[in-house]
PDB file of N, CA and C in Angstrom:
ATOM      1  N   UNK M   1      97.655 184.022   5.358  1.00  0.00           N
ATOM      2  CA  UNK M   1      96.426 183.298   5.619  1.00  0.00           C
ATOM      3  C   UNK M   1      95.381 184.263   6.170  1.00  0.00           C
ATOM      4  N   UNK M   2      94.331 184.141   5.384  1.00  0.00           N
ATOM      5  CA  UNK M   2      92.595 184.828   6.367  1.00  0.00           C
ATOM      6  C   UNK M   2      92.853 184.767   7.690  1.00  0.00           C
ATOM      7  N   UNK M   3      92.501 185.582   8.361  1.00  0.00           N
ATOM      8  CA  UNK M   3      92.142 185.132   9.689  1.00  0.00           C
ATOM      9  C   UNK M   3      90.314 185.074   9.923  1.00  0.00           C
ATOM     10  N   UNK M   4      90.087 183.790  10.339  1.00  0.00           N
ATOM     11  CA  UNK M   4      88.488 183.650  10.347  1.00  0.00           C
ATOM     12  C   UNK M   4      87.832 184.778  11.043  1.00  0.00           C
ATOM     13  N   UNK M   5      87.987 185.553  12.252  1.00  0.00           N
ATOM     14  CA  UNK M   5      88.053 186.201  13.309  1.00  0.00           C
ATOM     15  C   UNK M   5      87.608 187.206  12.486  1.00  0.00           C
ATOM     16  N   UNK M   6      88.218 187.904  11.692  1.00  0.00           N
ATOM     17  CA  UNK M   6      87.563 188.781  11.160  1.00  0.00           C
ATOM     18  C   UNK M   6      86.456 188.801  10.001  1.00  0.00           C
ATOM     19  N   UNK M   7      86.724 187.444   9.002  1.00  0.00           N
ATOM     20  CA  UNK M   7      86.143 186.942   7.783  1.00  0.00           C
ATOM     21  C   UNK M   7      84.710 185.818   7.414  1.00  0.00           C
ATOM     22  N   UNK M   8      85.253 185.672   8.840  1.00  0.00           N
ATOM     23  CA  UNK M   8      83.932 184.222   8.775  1.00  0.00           C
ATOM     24  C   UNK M   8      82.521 184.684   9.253  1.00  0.00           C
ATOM     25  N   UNK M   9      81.446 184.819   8.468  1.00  0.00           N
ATOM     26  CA  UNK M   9      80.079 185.708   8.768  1.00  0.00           C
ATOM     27  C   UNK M   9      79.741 185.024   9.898  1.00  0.00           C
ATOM     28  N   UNK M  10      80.097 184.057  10.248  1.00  0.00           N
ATOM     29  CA  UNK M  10      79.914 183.120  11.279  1.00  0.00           C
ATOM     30  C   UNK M  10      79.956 183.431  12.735  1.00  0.00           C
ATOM     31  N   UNK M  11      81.164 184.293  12.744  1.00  0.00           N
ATOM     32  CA  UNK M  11      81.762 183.820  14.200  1.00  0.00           C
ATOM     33  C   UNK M  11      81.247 185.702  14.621  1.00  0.00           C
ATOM     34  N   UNK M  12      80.279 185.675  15.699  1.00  0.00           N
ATOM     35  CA  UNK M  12      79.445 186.689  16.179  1.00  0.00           C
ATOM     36  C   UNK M  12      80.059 186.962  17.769  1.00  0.00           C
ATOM     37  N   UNK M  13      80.571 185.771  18.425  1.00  0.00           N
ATOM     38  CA  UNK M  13      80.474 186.465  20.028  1.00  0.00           C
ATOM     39  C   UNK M  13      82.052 185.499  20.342  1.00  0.00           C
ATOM     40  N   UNK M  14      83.142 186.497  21.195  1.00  0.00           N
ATOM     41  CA  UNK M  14      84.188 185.937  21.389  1.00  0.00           C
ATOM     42  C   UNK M  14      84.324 185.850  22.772  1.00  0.00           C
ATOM     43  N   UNK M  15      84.604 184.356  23.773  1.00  0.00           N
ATOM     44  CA  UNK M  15      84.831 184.383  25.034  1.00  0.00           C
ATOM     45  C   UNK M  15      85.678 183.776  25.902  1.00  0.00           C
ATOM     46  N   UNK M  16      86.477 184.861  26.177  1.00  0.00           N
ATOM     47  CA  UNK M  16      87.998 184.971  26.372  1.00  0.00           C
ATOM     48  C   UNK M  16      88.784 184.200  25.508  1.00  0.00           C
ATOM     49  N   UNK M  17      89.017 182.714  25.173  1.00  0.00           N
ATOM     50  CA  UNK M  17      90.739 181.942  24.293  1.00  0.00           C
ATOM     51  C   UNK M  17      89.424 181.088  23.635  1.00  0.00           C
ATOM     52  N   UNK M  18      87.793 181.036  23.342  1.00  0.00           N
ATOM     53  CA  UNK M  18      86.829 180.412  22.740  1.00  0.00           C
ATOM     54  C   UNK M  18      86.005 181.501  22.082  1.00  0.00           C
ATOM     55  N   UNK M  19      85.934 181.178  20.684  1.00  0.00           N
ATOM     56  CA  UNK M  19      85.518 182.158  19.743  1.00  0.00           C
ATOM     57  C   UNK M  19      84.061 180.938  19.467  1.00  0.00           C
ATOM     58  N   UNK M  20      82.640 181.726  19.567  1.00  0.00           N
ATOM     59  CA  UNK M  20      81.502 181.090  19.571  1.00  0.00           C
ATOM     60  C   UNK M  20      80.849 181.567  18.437  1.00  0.00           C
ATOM     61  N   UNK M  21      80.303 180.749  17.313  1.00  0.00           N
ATOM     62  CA  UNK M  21      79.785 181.367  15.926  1.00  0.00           C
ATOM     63  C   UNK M  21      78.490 181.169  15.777  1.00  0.00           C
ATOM     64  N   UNK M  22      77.692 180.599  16.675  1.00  0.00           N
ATOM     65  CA  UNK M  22      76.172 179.924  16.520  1.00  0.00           C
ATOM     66  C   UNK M  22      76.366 179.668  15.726  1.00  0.00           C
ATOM     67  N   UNK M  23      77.432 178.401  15.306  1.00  0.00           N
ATOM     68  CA  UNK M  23      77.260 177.315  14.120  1.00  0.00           C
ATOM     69  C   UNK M  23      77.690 175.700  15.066  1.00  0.00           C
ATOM     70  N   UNK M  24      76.777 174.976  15.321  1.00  0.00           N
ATOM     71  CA  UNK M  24      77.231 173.856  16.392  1.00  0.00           C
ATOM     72  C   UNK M  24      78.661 173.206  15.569  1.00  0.00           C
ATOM     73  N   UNK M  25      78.580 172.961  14.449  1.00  0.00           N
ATOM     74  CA  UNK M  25      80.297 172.186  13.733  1.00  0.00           C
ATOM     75  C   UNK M  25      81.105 173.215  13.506  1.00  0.00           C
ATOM     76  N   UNK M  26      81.493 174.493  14.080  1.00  0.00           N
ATOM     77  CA  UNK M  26      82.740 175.127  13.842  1.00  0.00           C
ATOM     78  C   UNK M  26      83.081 175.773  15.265  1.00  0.00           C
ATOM     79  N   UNK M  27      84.303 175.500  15.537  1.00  0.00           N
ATOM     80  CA  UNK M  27      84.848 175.998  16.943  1.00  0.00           C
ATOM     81  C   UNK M  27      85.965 176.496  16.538  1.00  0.00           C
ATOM     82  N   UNK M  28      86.602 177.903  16.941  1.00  0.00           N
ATOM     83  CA  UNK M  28      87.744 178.214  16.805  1.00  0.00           C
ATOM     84  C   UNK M  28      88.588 178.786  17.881  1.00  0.00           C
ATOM     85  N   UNK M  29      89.487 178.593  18.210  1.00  0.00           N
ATOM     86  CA  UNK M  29      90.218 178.920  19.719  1.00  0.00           C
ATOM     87  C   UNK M  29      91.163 179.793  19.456  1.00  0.00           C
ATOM     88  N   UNK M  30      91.758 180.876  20.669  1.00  0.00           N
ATOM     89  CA  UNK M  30      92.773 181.483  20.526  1.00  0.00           C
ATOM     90  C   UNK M  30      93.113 182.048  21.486  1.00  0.00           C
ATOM     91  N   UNK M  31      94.679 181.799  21.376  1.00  0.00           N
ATOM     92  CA  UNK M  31      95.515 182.461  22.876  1.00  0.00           C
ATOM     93  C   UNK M  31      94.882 184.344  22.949  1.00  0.00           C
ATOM     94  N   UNK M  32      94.572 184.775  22.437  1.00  0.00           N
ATOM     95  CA  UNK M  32      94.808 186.315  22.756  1.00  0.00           C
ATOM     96  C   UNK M  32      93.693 186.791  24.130  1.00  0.00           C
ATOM     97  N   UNK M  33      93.635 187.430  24.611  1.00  0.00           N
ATOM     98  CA  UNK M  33      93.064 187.561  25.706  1.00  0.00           C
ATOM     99  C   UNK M  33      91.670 188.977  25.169  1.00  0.00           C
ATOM    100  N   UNK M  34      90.502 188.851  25.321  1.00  0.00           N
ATOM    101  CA  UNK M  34      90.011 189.657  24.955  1.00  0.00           C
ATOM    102  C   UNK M  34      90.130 191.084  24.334  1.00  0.00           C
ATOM    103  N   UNK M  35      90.809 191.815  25.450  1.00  0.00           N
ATOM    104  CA  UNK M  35      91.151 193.144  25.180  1.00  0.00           C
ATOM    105  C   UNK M  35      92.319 193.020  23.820  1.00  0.00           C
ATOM    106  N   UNK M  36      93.060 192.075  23.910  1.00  0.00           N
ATOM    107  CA  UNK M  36      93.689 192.249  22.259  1.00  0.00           C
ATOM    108  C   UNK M  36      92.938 192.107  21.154  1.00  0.00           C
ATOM    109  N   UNK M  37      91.774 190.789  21.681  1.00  0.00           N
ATOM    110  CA  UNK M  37      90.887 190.826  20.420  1.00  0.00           C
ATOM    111  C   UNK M  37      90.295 191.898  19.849  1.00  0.00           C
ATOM    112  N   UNK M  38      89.575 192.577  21.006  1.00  0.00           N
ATOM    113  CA  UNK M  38      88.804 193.840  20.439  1.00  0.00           C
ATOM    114  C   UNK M  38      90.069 194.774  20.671  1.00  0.00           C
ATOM    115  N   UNK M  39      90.850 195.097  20.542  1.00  0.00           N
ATOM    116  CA  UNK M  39      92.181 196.157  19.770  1.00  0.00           C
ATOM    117  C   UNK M  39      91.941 195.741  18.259  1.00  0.00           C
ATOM    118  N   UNK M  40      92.153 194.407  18.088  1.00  0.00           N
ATOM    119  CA  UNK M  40      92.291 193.715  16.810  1.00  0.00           C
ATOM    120  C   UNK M  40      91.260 193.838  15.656  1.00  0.00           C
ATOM    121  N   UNK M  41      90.181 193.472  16.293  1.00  0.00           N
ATOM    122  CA  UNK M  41      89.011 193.107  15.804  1.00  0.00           C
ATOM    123  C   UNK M  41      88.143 194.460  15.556  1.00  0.00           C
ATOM    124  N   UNK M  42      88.294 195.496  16.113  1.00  0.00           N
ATOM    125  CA  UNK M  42      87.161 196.767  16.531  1.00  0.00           C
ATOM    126  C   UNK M  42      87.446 197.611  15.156  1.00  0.00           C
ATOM    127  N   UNK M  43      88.598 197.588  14.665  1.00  0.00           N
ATOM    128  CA  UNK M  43      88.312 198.631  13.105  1.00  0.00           C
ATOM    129  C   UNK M  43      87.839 197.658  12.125  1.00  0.00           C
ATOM    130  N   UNK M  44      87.450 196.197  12.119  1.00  0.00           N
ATOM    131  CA  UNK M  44      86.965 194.964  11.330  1.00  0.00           C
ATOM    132  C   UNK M  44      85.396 194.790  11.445  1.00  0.00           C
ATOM    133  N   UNK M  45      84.530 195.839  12.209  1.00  0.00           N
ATOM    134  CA  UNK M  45      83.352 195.268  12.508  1.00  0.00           C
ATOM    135  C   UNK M  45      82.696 195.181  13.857  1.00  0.00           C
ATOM    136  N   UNK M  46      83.641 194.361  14.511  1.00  0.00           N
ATOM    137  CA  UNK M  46      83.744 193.889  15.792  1.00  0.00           C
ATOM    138  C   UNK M  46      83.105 195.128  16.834  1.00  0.00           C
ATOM    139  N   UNK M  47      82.607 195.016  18.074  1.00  0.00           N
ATOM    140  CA  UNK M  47      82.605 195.171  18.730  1.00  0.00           C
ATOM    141  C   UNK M  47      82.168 195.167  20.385  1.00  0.00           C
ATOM    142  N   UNK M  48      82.891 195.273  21.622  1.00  0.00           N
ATOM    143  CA  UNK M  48      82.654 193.926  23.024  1.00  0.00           C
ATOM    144  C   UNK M  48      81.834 194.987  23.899  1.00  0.00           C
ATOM    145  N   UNK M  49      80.239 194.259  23.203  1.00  0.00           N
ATOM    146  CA  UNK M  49      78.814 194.717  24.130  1.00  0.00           C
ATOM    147  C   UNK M  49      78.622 194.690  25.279  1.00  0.00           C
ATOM    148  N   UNK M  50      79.572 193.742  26.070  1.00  0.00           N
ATOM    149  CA  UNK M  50      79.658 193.269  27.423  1.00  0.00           C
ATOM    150  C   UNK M  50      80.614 192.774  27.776  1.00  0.00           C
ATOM    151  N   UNK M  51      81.029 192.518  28.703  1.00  0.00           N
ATOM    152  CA  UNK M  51      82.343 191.821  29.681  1.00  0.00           C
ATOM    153  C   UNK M  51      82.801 190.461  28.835  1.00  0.00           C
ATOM    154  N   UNK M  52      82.453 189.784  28.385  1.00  0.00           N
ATOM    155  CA  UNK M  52      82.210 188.245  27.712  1.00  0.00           C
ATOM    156  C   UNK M  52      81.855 187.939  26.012  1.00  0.00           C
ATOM    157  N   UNK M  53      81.844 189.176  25.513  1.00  0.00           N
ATOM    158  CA  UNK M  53      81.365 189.164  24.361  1.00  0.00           C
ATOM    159  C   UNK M  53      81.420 190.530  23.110  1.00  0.00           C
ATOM    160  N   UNK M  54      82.656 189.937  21.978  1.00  0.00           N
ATOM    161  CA  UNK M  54      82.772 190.379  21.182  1.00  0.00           C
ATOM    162  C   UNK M  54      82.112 190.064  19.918  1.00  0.00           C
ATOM    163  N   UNK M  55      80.859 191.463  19.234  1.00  0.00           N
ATOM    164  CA  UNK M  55      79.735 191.054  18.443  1.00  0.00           C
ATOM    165  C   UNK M  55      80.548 191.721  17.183  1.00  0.00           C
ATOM    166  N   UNK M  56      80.241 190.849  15.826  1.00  0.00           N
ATOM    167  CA  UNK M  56      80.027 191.351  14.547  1.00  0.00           C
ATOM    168  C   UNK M  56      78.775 192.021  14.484  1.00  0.00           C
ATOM    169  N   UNK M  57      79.015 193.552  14.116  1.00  0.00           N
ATOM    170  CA  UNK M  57      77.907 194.671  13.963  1.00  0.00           C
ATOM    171  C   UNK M  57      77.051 193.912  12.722  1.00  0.00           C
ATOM    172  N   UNK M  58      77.290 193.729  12.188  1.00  0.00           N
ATOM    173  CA  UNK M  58      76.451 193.611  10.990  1.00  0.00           C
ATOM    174  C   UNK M  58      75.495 192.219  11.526  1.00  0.00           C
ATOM    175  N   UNK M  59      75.887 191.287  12.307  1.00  0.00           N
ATOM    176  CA  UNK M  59      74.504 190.531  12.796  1.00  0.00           C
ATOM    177  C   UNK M  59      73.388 190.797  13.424  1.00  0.00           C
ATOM    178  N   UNK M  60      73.765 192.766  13.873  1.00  0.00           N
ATOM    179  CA  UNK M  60      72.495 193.138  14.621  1.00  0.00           C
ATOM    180  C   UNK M  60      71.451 193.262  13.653  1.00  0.00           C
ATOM    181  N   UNK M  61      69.982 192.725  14.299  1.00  0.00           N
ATOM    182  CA  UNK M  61      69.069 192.700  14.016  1.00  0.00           C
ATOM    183  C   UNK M  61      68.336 193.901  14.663  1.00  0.00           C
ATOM    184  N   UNK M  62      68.283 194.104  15.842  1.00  0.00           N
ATOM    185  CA  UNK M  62      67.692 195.214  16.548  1.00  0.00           C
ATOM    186  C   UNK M  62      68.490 195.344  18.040  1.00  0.00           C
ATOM    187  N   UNK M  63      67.783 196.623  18.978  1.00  0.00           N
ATOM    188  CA  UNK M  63      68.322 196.375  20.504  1.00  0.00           C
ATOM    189  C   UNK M  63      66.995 196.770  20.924  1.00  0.00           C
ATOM    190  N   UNK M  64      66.346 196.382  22.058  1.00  0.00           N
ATOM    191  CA  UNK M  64      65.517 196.677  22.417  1.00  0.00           C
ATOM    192  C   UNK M  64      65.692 196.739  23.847  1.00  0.00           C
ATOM    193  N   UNK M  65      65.254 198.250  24.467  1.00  0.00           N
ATOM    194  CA  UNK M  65      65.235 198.423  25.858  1.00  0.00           C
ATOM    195  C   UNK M  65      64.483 197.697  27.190  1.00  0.00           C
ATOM    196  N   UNK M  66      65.348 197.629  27.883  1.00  0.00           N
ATOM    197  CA  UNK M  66      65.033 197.044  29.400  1.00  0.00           C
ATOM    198  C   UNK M  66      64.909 198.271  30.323  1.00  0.00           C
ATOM    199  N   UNK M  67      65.005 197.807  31.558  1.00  0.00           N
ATOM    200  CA  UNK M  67      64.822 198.829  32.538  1.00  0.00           C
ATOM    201  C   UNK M  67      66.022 199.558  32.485  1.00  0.00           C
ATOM    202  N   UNK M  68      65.972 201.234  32.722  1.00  0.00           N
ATOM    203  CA  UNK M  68      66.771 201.900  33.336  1.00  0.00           C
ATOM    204  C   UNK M  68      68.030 202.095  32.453  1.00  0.00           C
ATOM    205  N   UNK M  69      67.778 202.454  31.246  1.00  0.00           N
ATOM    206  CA  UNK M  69      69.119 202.353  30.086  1.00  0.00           C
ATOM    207  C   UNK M  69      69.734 201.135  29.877  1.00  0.00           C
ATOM    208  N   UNK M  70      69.583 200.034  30.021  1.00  0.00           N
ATOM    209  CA  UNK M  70      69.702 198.408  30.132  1.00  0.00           C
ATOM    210  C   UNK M  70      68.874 198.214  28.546  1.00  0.00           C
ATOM    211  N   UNK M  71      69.996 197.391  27.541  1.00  0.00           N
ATOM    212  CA  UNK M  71      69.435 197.224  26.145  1.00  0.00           C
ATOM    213  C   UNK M  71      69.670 195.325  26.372  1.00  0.00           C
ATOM    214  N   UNK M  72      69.188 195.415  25.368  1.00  0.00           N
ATOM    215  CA  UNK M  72      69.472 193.585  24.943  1.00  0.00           C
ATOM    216  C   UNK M  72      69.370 193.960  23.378  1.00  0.00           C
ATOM    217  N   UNK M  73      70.449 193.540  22.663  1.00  0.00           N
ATOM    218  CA  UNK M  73      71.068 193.001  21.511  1.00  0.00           C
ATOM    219  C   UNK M  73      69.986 191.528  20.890  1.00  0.00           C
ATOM    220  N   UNK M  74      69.257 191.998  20.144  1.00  0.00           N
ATOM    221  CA  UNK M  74      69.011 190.726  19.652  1.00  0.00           C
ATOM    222  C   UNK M  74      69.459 190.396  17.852  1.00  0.00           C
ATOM    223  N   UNK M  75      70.344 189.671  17.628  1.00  0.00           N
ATOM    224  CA  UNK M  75      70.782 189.178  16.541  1.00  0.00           C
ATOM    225  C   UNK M  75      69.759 188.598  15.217  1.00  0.00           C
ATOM    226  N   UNK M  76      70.161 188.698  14.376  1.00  0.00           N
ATOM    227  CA  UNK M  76      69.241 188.225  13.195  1.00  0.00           C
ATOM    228  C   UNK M  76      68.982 186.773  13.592  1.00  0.00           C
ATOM    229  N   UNK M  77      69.701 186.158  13.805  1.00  0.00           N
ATOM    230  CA  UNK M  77      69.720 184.143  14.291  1.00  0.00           C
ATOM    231  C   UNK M  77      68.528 184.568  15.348  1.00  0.00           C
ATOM    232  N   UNK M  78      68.143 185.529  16.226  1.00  0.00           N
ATOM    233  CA  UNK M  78      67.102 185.410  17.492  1.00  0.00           C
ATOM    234  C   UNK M  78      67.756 185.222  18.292  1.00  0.00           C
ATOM    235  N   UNK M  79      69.131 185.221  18.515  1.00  0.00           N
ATOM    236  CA  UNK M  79      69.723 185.102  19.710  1.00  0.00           C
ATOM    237  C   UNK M  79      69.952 186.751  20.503  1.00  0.00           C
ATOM    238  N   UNK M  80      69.952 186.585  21.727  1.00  0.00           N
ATOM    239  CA  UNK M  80      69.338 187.706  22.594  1.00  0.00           C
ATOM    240  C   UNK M  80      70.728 187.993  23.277  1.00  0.00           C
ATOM    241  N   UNK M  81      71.604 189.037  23.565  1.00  0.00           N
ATOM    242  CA  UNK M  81      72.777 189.262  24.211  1.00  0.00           C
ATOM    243  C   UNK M  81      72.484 190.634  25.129  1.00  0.00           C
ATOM    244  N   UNK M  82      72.668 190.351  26.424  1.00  0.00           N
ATOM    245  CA  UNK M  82      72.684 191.443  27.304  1.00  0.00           C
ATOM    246  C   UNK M  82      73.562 192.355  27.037  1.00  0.00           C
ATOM    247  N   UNK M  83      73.766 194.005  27.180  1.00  0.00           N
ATOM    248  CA  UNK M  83      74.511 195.199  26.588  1.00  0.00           C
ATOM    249  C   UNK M  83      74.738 195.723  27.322  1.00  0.00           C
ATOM    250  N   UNK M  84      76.194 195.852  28.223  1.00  0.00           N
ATOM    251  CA  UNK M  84      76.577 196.840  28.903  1.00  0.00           C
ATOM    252  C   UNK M  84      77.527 197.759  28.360  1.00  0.00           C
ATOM    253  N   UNK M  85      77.579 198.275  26.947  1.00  0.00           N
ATOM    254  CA  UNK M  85      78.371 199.541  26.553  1.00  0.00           C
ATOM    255  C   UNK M  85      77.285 200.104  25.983  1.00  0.00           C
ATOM    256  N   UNK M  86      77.891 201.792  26.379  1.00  0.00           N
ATOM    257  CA  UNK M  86      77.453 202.794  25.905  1.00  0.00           C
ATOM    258  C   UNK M  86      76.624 202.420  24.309  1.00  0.00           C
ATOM    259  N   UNK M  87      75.354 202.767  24.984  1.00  0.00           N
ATOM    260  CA  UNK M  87      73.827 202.761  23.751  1.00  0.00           C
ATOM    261  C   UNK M  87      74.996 203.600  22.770  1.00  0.00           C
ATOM    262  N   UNK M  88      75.014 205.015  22.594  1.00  0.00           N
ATOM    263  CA  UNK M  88      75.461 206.098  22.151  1.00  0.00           C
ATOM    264  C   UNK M  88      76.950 204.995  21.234  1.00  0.00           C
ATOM    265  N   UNK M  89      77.346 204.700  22.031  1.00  0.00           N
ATOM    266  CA  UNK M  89      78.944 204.148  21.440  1.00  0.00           C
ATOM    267  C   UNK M  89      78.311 203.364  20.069  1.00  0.00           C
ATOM    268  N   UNK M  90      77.654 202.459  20.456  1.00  0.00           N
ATOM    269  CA  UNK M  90      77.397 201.394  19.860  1.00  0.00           C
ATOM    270  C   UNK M  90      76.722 201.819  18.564  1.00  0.00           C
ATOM    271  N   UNK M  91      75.490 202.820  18.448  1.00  0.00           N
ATOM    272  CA  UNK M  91      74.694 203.410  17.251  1.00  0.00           C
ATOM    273  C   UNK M  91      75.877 204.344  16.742  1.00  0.00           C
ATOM    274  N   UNK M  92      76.669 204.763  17.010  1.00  0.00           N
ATOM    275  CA  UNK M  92      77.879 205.337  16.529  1.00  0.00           C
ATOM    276  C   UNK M  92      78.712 204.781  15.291  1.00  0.00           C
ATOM    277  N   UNK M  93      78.970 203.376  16.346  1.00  0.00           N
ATOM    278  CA  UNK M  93      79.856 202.323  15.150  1.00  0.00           C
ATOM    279  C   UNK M  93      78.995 201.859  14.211  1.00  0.00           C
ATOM    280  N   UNK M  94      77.683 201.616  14.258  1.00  0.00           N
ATOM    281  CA  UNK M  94      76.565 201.397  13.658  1.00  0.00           C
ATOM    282  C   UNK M  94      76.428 202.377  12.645  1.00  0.00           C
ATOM    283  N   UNK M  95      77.130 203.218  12.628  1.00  0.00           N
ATOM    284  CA  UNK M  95      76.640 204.644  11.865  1.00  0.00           C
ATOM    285  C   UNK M  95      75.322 205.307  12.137  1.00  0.00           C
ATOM    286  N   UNK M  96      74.338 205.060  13.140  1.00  0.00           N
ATOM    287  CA  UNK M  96      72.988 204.934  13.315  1.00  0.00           C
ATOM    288  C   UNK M  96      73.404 206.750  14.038  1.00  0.00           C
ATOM    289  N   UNK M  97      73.935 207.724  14.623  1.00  0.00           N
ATOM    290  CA  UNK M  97      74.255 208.454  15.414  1.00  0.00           C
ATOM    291  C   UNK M  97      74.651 209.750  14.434  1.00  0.00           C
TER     292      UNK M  97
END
């Protein structure tokens, strides 16, 4: 079987055993505890911008700087995600580097 987690263009931000897709009719749940997800998930696309949140790369739209090396993630949908990993890491997996 697919696993949605990696397949579904949908599902953008994972938090902790609640996988969130900015789609209000699809919810998907799962025992694994973050850090397995992104083990799991990180050669698929994936990757956890912040403490709370594992992003599909390909929904970035842009990042635009805040104060003091502080980015915000904003997604093609317009949704806005605060960024606490390495700028550098991130344009890396991006291929942008």
């Amino acid at each position: 079987m697919t696993d949605p987690l990696e397949t579904d263009p949908r599902v953008q931000t994972i938090h902790e055993t609640l996988v969130w897709t900015h789609d209000p009719n699809t919810r998907v749940t799962s025992d694994e505890t973050m850090t397995a997800m992104e083990a799991r998930l990180g050669s698929s696309g994936f990757m956890r911008i912040n403490r709370s949140v594992i992003l599909n790369l390909s929904r970035i739209k842009e990042l635009q700087p805040l104060a003091a090396g502080e980015y915000v993630v904003i997604l093609k949908t317009g949704v806005r995600l605060n960024m606490t990993c390495s700028l550098r890491e991130l344009q890396t997996r991006m291929g942008h580097a």
